[in-house]
mmCIF file of C-alpha atoms in Angstrom:
data_model
loop_
_atom_site.group_PDB
_atom_site.id
_atom_site.type_symbol
_atom_site.label_atom_id
_atom_site.label_comp_id
_atom_site.label_asym_id
_atom_site.label_seq_id
_atom_site.Cartn_x
_atom_site.Cartn_y
_atom_site.Cartn_z
ATOM 1 C CA MET A 298 6.142 -9.947 -19.007
ATOM 2 C CA VAL A 299 3.115 -11.249 -19.904
ATOM 3 C CA SER A 300 -0.130 -12.977 -17.848
ATOM 4 C CA ASN A 301 -3.973 -13.355 -18.558
ATOM 5 C CA GLY A 302 -5.061 -10.242 -17.135
ATOM 6 C CA PHE A 303 -5.575 -7.437 -13.879
ATOM 7 C CA THR A 304 -8.219 -6.864 -11.654
ATOM 8 C CA TYR A 305 -8.628 -2.768 -11.953
ATOM 9 C CA ARG A 306 -11.694 -0.941 -9.501
ATOM 10 C CA ASP A 307 -12.693 -4.440 -8.361
ATOM 11 C CA VAL A 308 -13.649 -5.757 -11.783
ATOM 12 C CA HIS A 309 -11.300 -8.311 -13.637
ATOM 13 C CA ILE A 310 -10.911 -7.556 -17.410
ATOM 14 C CA SER A 311 -11.686 -10.832 -18.420
ATOM 15 C CA THR A 312 -15.678 -9.623 -17.899
ATOM 16 C CA PHE A 313 -14.974 -8.383 -21.120
ATOM 17 C CA ASN A 314 -13.725 -10.732 -22.934
ATOM 18 C CA ALA A 315 -10.541 -9.147 -22.667
ATOM 19 C CA VAL A 316 -7.034 -10.798 -22.600
ATOM 20 C CA LEU A 317 -3.897 -9.139 -21.058
ATOM 21 C CA ILE A 318 -0.714 -9.920 -23.746
ATOM 22 C CA ALA A 319 1.400 -7.645 -22.706
ATOM 23 C CA CYS A 320 3.014 -5.703 -19.606
ATOM 24 C CA ASP A 321 5.589 -3.222 -19.502
ATOM 25 C CA GLU A 322 6.586 -2.101 -15.981
ATOM 26 C CA GLU A 323 9.014 0.874 -15.998
ATOM 27 C CA THR A 324 10.214 3.958 -13.791
ATOM 28 C CA ALA A 325 8.134 7.087 -14.105
ATOM 29 C CA ASP A 326 9.063 10.475 -13.799
ATOM 30 C CA VAL A 327 7.013 11.814 -11.414
ATOM 31 C CA ASP A 328 5.634 15.796 -10.909
ATOM 32 C CA ILE A 329 5.939 14.992 -7.292
ATOM 33 C CA GLN A 330 3.868 18.317 -6.070
ATOM 34 C CA HIS A 331 1.219 16.463 -8.001
ATOM 35 C CA TYR A 332 1.523 13.604 -6.054
ATOM 36 C CA ASN A 333 2.055 14.211 -2.748
ATOM 37 C CA ARG A 334 1.998 11.698 -0.517
ATOM 38 C CA PRO A 335 1.747 12.290 3.167
ATOM 39 C CA TYR A 336 3.687 10.935 6.148
ATOM 40 C CA TYR A 337 3.118 11.251 9.987
ATOM 41 C CA VAL A 338 6.307 12.641 12.351
ATOM 42 C CA ALA A 339 5.555 14.506 15.751
ATOM 43 C CA GLY A 340 4.475 18.127 15.234
ATOM 44 C CA GLY A 341 2.497 17.624 12.406
ATOM 45 C CA LEU A 342 2.125 16.214 8.581
ATOM 46 C CA ALA A 343 4.571 16.395 6.359
ATOM 47 C CA SER A 344 5.020 15.739 2.893
ATOM 48 C CA ARG A 345 7.036 12.864 1.354
ATOM 49 C CA PRO A 346 8.514 13.082 -1.936
ATOM 50 C CA VAL A 347 7.756 9.622 -4.291
ATOM 51 C CA LEU A 348 10.445 7.475 -4.702
ATOM 52 C CA GLY A 349 10.877 5.097 -7.374
ATOM 53 C CA ALA A 350 7.326 5.587 -8.718
ATOM 54 C CA LYS A 351 6.224 3.241 -11.713
ATOM 55 C CA ARG A 352 4.081 2.841 -14.722
ATOM 56 C CA PHE A 353 2.830 -0.066 -16.159
ATOM 57 C CA LYS A 354 2.345 -0.136 -20.259
ATOM 58 C CA CYS A 355 -0.444 -2.771 -21.173
ATOM 59 C CA ALA A 356 -1.996 -4.079 -24.218
ATOM 60 C CA MET A 357 -5.007 -6.358 -24.548
ATOM 61 C CA ILE A 358 -7.287 -8.181 -27.259
ATOM 62 C CA VAL A 359 -10.794 -7.865 -26.541
ATOM 63 C CA SER A 360 -13.010 -10.117 -28.428
ATOM 64 C CA GLY A 361 -16.940 -10.633 -29.031
ATOM 65 C CA ASP A 362 -19.516 -12.895 -31.126
ATOM 66 C CA ASP A 363 -20.018 -10.191 -33.446
ATOM 67 C CA SER A 364 -19.362 -6.412 -33.670
ATOM 68 C CA ASP A 365 -21.906 -5.028 -32.159
ATOM 69 C CA VAL A 366 -21.091 -7.762 -28.751
ATOM 70 C CA LEU A 367 -17.365 -6.231 -29.553
ATOM 71 C CA ASN A 368 -18.351 -2.388 -29.237
ATOM 72 C CA THR A 369 -20.665 -3.318 -25.905
ATOM 73 C CA LYS A 370 -17.504 -4.942 -24.235
ATOM 74 C CA LEU A 371 -15.686 -2.211 -25.541
ATOM 75 C CA THR A 372 -17.516 0.571 -24.284
ATOM 76 C CA LEU A 373 -17.705 -0.885 -20.686
ATOM 77 C CA LEU A 374 -13.672 -1.633 -20.427
ATOM 78 C CA LEU A 375 -12.828 1.789 -21.445
ATOM 79 C CA GLY A 376 -15.434 3.097 -19.066
ATOM 80 C CA LEU A 377 -13.658 1.020 -16.615
ATOM 81 C CA LEU A 378 -10.160 2.446 -17.307
ATOM 82 C CA SER A 379 -11.438 5.791 -17.638
ATOM 83 C CA PRO A 380 -8.882 8.398 -16.361
ATOM 84 C CA SER A 381 -11.637 10.213 -14.523
ATOM 85 C CA ALA A 382 -11.977 7.436 -11.815
ATOM 86 C CA GLY A 383 -8.728 8.580 -9.814
ATOM 87 C CA GLU A 384 -6.902 6.077 -7.519
ATOM 88 C CA ASN A 385 -8.091 2.661 -7.677
ATOM 89 C CA TYR A 386 -6.469 -0.676 -6.516
ATOM 90 C CA LEU A 387 -4.886 -2.738 -9.678
ATOM 91 C CA LYS A 388 -3.897 -6.253 -9.219
ATOM 92 C CA PHE A 389 -2.132 -8.421 -11.969
ATOM 93 C CA ASP A 390 -2.623 -12.099 -12.023
ATOM 94 C CA HIS A 391 0.990 -12.565 -12.249
ATOM 95 C CA TYR A 392 1.376 -10.797 -8.795
ATOM 96 C CA THR A 393 -0.170 -12.988 -6.474
ATOM 97 C CA ASP A 394 1.197 -11.125 -3.778
ATOM 98 C CA ARG A 395 0.650 -7.837 -3.967
ATOM 99 C CA GLN A 396 -1.691 -5.067 -5.534
ATOM 100 C CA PHE A 397 -1.019 -1.159 -6.518
ATOM 101 C CA VAL A 398 -2.567 2.163 -6.034
ATOM 102 C CA ALA A 399 -2.783 3.080 -9.902
ATOM 103 C CA VAL A 400 -4.434 5.864 -11.967
ATOM 104 C CA VAL A 401 -5.293 5.322 -15.706
ATOM 105 C CA ASP A 402 -2.435 8.395 -16.496
ATOM 106 C CA SER A 403 -3.588 8.736 -20.819
ATOM 107 C CA SER A 404 -6.505 7.960 -22.533
ATOM 108 C CA ALA A 405 -6.493 4.554 -23.843
ATOM 109 C CA ARG A 406 -5.881 3.741 -27.370
ATOM 110 C CA VAL A 407 -8.464 1.109 -29.733
ATOM 111 C CA ALA A 408 -6.761 -0.399 -33.236
ATOM 112 C CA ARG A 409 -9.708 -2.563 -34.457
ATOM 113 C CA LEU A 410 -8.133 -5.901 -35.708
ATOM 114 C CA GLY A 411 -11.210 -6.912 -37.320
ATOM 115 C CA SER A 412 -15.005 -6.689 -37.089
ATOM 116 C CA ASN A 413 -15.017 -8.634 -33.697
ATOM 117 C CA VAL A 414 -11.354 -8.192 -32.449
ATOM 118 C CA ALA A 415 -9.889 -5.102 -30.838
ATOM 119 C CA GLN A 416 -6.836 -4.379 -29.364
ATOM 120 C CA ILE A 417 -6.319 -1.728 -25.997
ATOM 121 C CA GLU A 418 -3.433 0.095 -24.932
ATOM 122 C CA VAL A 419 -3.736 1.902 -21.577
ATOM 123 C CA SER A 420 -0.880 3.039 -18.879
ATOM 124 C CA PHE A 421 -1.026 3.110 -15.303
ATOM 125 C CA MET A 422 0.484 5.078 -13.056
ATOM 126 C CA VAL A 423 1.186 4.129 -9.356
ATOM 127 C CA PRO A 424 3.077 7.314 -7.826
ATOM 128 C CA SER A 425 3.771 5.592 -4.562
ATOM 129 C CA GLY A 426 6.457 3.118 -6.707
ATOM 130 C CA PHE A 427 5.553 0.505 -4.430
ATOM 131 C CA GLY A 428 3.015 -2.846 -4.027
ATOM 132 C CA VAL A 429 0.953 -3.953 -1.483
ATOM 133 C CA ALA A 430 1.197 -6.732 0.488
ATOM 134 C CA LEU A 431 -2.835 -8.546 -0.224
ATOM 135 C CA VAL A 432 -2.714 -10.323 3.388
ATOM 136 C CA GLU A 433 -2.031 -8.014 6.442
ATOM 137 C CA GLN A 434 0.215 -9.505 9.252
ATOM 138 C CA SER A 435 -0.383 -9.329 12.611
ATOM 139 C CA GLY A 436 0.296 -11.094 15.870
ATOM 140 C CA SER A 437 2.352 -10.908 19.173
ATOM 141 C CA ILE A 438 5.769 -9.440 19.634
ATOM 142 C CA VAL A 439 7.813 -12.058 21.048
ATOM 143 C CA ASN A 440 10.974 -11.822 22.775
ATOM 144 C CA SER A 441 11.000 -8.443 20.829
ATOM 145 C CA LYS A 442 10.784 -9.969 17.374
ATOM 146 C CA PHE A 443 7.946 -10.022 14.968
ATOM 147 C CA PRO A 444 6.417 -11.385 13.804
ATOM 148 C CA SER A 445 7.437 -14.255 16.144
ATOM 149 C CA SER A 446 8.681 -16.703 13.706
ATOM 150 C CA GLY A 447 9.066 -15.899 9.759
ATOM 151 C CA THR A 448 9.291 -12.645 8.015
ATOM 152 C CA VAL A 449 7.590 -9.547 7.222
ATOM 153 C CA SER A 450 6.072 -9.560 3.717
ATOM 154 C CA GLY A 451 7.497 -7.037 0.912
ATOM 155 C CA SER A 452 11.318 -5.936 0.117
ATOM 156 C CA ALA A 453 10.652 -2.326 1.088
ATOM 157 C CA ILE A 454 9.882 -0.521 4.595
ATOM 158 C CA ALA A 455 5.874 -0.571 5.721
ATOM 159 C CA PRO A 456 3.996 1.458 8.394
ATOM 160 C CA ALA A 457 2.774 -0.909 11.146
ATOM 161 C CA ILE A 458 0.673 -0.265 14.452
ATOM 162 C CA VAL A 459 2.409 -1.338 17.248
ATOM 163 C CA THR A 460 -0.553 -1.879 20.152
ATOM 164 C CA ILE A 461 0.887 -1.813 23.817
ATOM 165 C CA THR A 462 -1.229 -3.312 27.036
ATOM 166 C CA ALA A 463 1.104 -2.385 30.349
ATOM 167 C CA THR A 464 1.429 -4.811 32.797
ATOM 168 C CA THR A 465 3.184 -2.247 34.972
ATOM 169 C CA SER A 466 3.176 1.693 35.633
ATOM 170 C CA GLY A 467 5.418 4.158 33.921
ATOM 171 C CA SER A 468 6.599 7.473 33.343
ATOM 172 C CA TYR A 469 6.610 7.536 29.888
ATOM 173 C CA VAL A 470 6.275 4.222 26.926
ATOM 174 C CA GLN A 471 9.205 3.854 23.851
ATOM 175 C CA VAL A 472 8.743 1.870 21.100
ATOM 176 C CA TRP A 473 11.734 1.198 18.702
ATOM 177 C CA CYS A 474 11.770 -0.239 15.776
ATOM 178 C CA THR A 475 15.259 -1.554 15.142
ATOM 179 C CA ASN A 476 15.445 -2.790 11.825
ATOM 180 C CA THR A 477 14.485 0.809 10.156
ATOM 181 C CA VAL A 478 15.994 3.151 12.924
ATOM 182 C CA ARG A 479 12.617 4.237 13.986
ATOM 183 C CA THR A 480 11.662 5.629 17.698
ATOM 184 C CA ALA A 481 8.629 7.069 18.898
ATOM 185 C CA ARG A 482 8.648 7.939 22.779
ATOM 186 C CA LEU A 483 5.216 8.871 24.244
ATOM 187 C CA ASN A 484 5.927 11.256 27.527
ATOM 188 C CA ARG A 485 2.881 10.504 29.781
ATOM 189 C CA ASP A 486 2.144 8.558 32.642
ATOM 190 C CA ILE A 487 1.258 5.226 31.930
ATOM 191 C CA ALA A 488 -0.968 3.099 34.546
ATOM 192 C CA MET A 489 -1.303 -0.986 34.572
ATOM 193 C CA ASN A 490 -3.762 -2.097 31.966
ATOM 194 C CA ASP A 491 -3.851 1.112 29.995
ATOM 195 C CA VAL A 492 -3.555 0.824 25.974
ATOM 196 C CA VAL A 493 -1.510 3.096 24.043
ATOM 197 C CA ILE A 494 -1.436 2.348 20.040
ATOM 198 C CA PHE A 495 1.516 3.810 17.781
ATOM 199 C CA ASN A 496 -0.100 3.853 14.446
ATOM 200 C CA GLY A 497 2.304 3.975 11.839
ATOM 201 C CA VAL A 498 -0.429 3.911 9.165
ATOM 202 C CA THR A 499 -2.602 6.835 10.307
ATOM 203 C CA GLY A 500 -0.517 8.747 12.049
ATOM 204 C CA GLU A 501 -2.263 8.359 15.267
ATOM 205 C CA VAL A 502 -1.125 7.951 18.847
ATOM 206 C CA LYS A 503 -3.908 7.140 21.021
ATOM 207 C CA HIS A 504 -3.923 6.242 24.951
ATOM 208 C CA ASN A 505 -6.634 4.643 26.161
ATOM 209 C CA ASN A 506 -8.689 5.790 23.111
ATOM 210 C CA VAL A 507 -7.683 9.577 23.324
ATOM 211 C CA ASN A 508 -5.624 11.108 20.924
ATOM 212 C CA VAL A 509 -2.307 12.326 22.203
ATOM 213 C CA GLU A 510 -0.013 12.973 19.457
ATOM 214 C CA SER A 511 1.136 16.015 21.156
ATOM 215 C CA ALA A 512 2.965 14.149 23.830
ATOM 216 C CA LEU A 513 5.085 12.372 22.086
ATOM 217 C CA THR A 514 8.892 13.663 21.943
ATOM 218 C CA ALA A 515 10.055 15.748 18.999
ATOM 219 C CA GLY A 516 11.579 13.823 16.077
ATOM 220 C CA SER A 517 9.897 10.667 17.028
ATOM 221 C CA LEU A 518 8.810 8.412 13.766
ATOM 222 C CA LEU A 519 6.138 6.133 14.293
ATOM 223 C CA PRO A 520 6.530 2.537 13.600
ATOM 224 C CA ALA A 521 7.542 1.054 10.366
ATOM 225 C CA LEU A 522 9.008 -2.571 9.443
ATOM 226 C CA LEU A 523 11.482 -3.680 7.095
ATOM 227 C CA GLY A 524 9.824 -6.006 4.430
ATOM 228 C CA GLY A 525 11.814 -9.885 3.823
ATOM 229 C CA VAL A 526 13.308 -10.355 7.619
ATOM 230 C CA GLN A 527 11.718 -10.954 11.235
ATOM 231 C CA ASN A 528 12.408 -7.499 12.719
ATOM 232 C CA THR A 529 13.124 -6.130 15.922
ATOM 233 C CA ILE A 530 10.671 -4.090 18.007
ATOM 234 C CA SER A 531 11.903 -2.843 21.420
ATOM 235 C CA ILE A 532 9.474 -1.384 24.317
ATOM 236 C CA THR A 533 11.106 0.550 27.009
ATOM 237 C CA GLY A 534 9.257 2.923 29.790
ATOM 238 C CA VAL A 535 6.777 0.203 31.005
ATOM 239 C CA SER A 536 6.592 -3.669 31.085
ATOM 240 C CA CYS A 537 3.669 -4.822 28.490
ATOM 241 C CA THR A 538 2.388 -7.335 26.265
ATOM 242 C CA ALA A 539 2.462 -6.180 22.641
ATOM 243 C CA THR A 540 0.979 -7.073 19.295
ATOM 244 C CA CYS A 541 1.710 -5.784 15.696
ATOM 245 C CA SER A 542 0.171 -5.537 12.499
ATOM 246 C CA VAL A 543 1.712 -4.194 8.506
ATOM 247 C CA LEU A 544 0.537 -4.592 5.695
ATOM 248 C CA GLY A 545 3.891 -5.611 3.635
ATOM 249 C CA ARG A 546 5.345 -3.275 0.799
ATOM 250 C CA PHE A 547 6.972 -4.307 -2.378
ATOM 251 C CA ALA A 548 9.358 -2.266 -3.853
#
């Protein structure tokens, strides 16, 4: 797979007269303990094993008007690609709909090809293994469907935020995401016009802006949607209007 370049730490490599000439994508072996990723369930925080971690092995050609210019560009580019920078967003030109959270997992290798040309090879690790959509999808849940037309971006399960505004009162409110078999039930009295937010991204549940995770039924799983389909999201306990937002994920 070859393309013109990528953006890392919000800087495109073309800034340094660099061109991507090769990009090999492969499954990576990962130390799960080193790359712990949290997810939330009722009762607290749990660690999630890393599934399908990716590695991108990239090769670039860098050029300058002369040797001094090349040395300056190499210094700046190698600084951008420092492993000490930690996790940052990585967006390849050939993936126009997604970006990755990546770390440089080894020192870059530099080979001088001439007085003003060099090749750099660098490896990126994507511990989570998935790409994240560049654009958030949001809108109303209409007839238990989200989006009301079309599909959720991506090909994997992605955490979602469901916001409920009650139009009747009730003794609980429950969100069931059929496509991912996730059900979260909040056991609290809900009054008309109350707002309840089930946030699958942060793990928070708020009732009128007050954290109420402790009132979740044991075993509740906060909302997450399946990419590539129109999802069914059923809400029981109260009548309501509801909205949803999600950043799709790509396996």
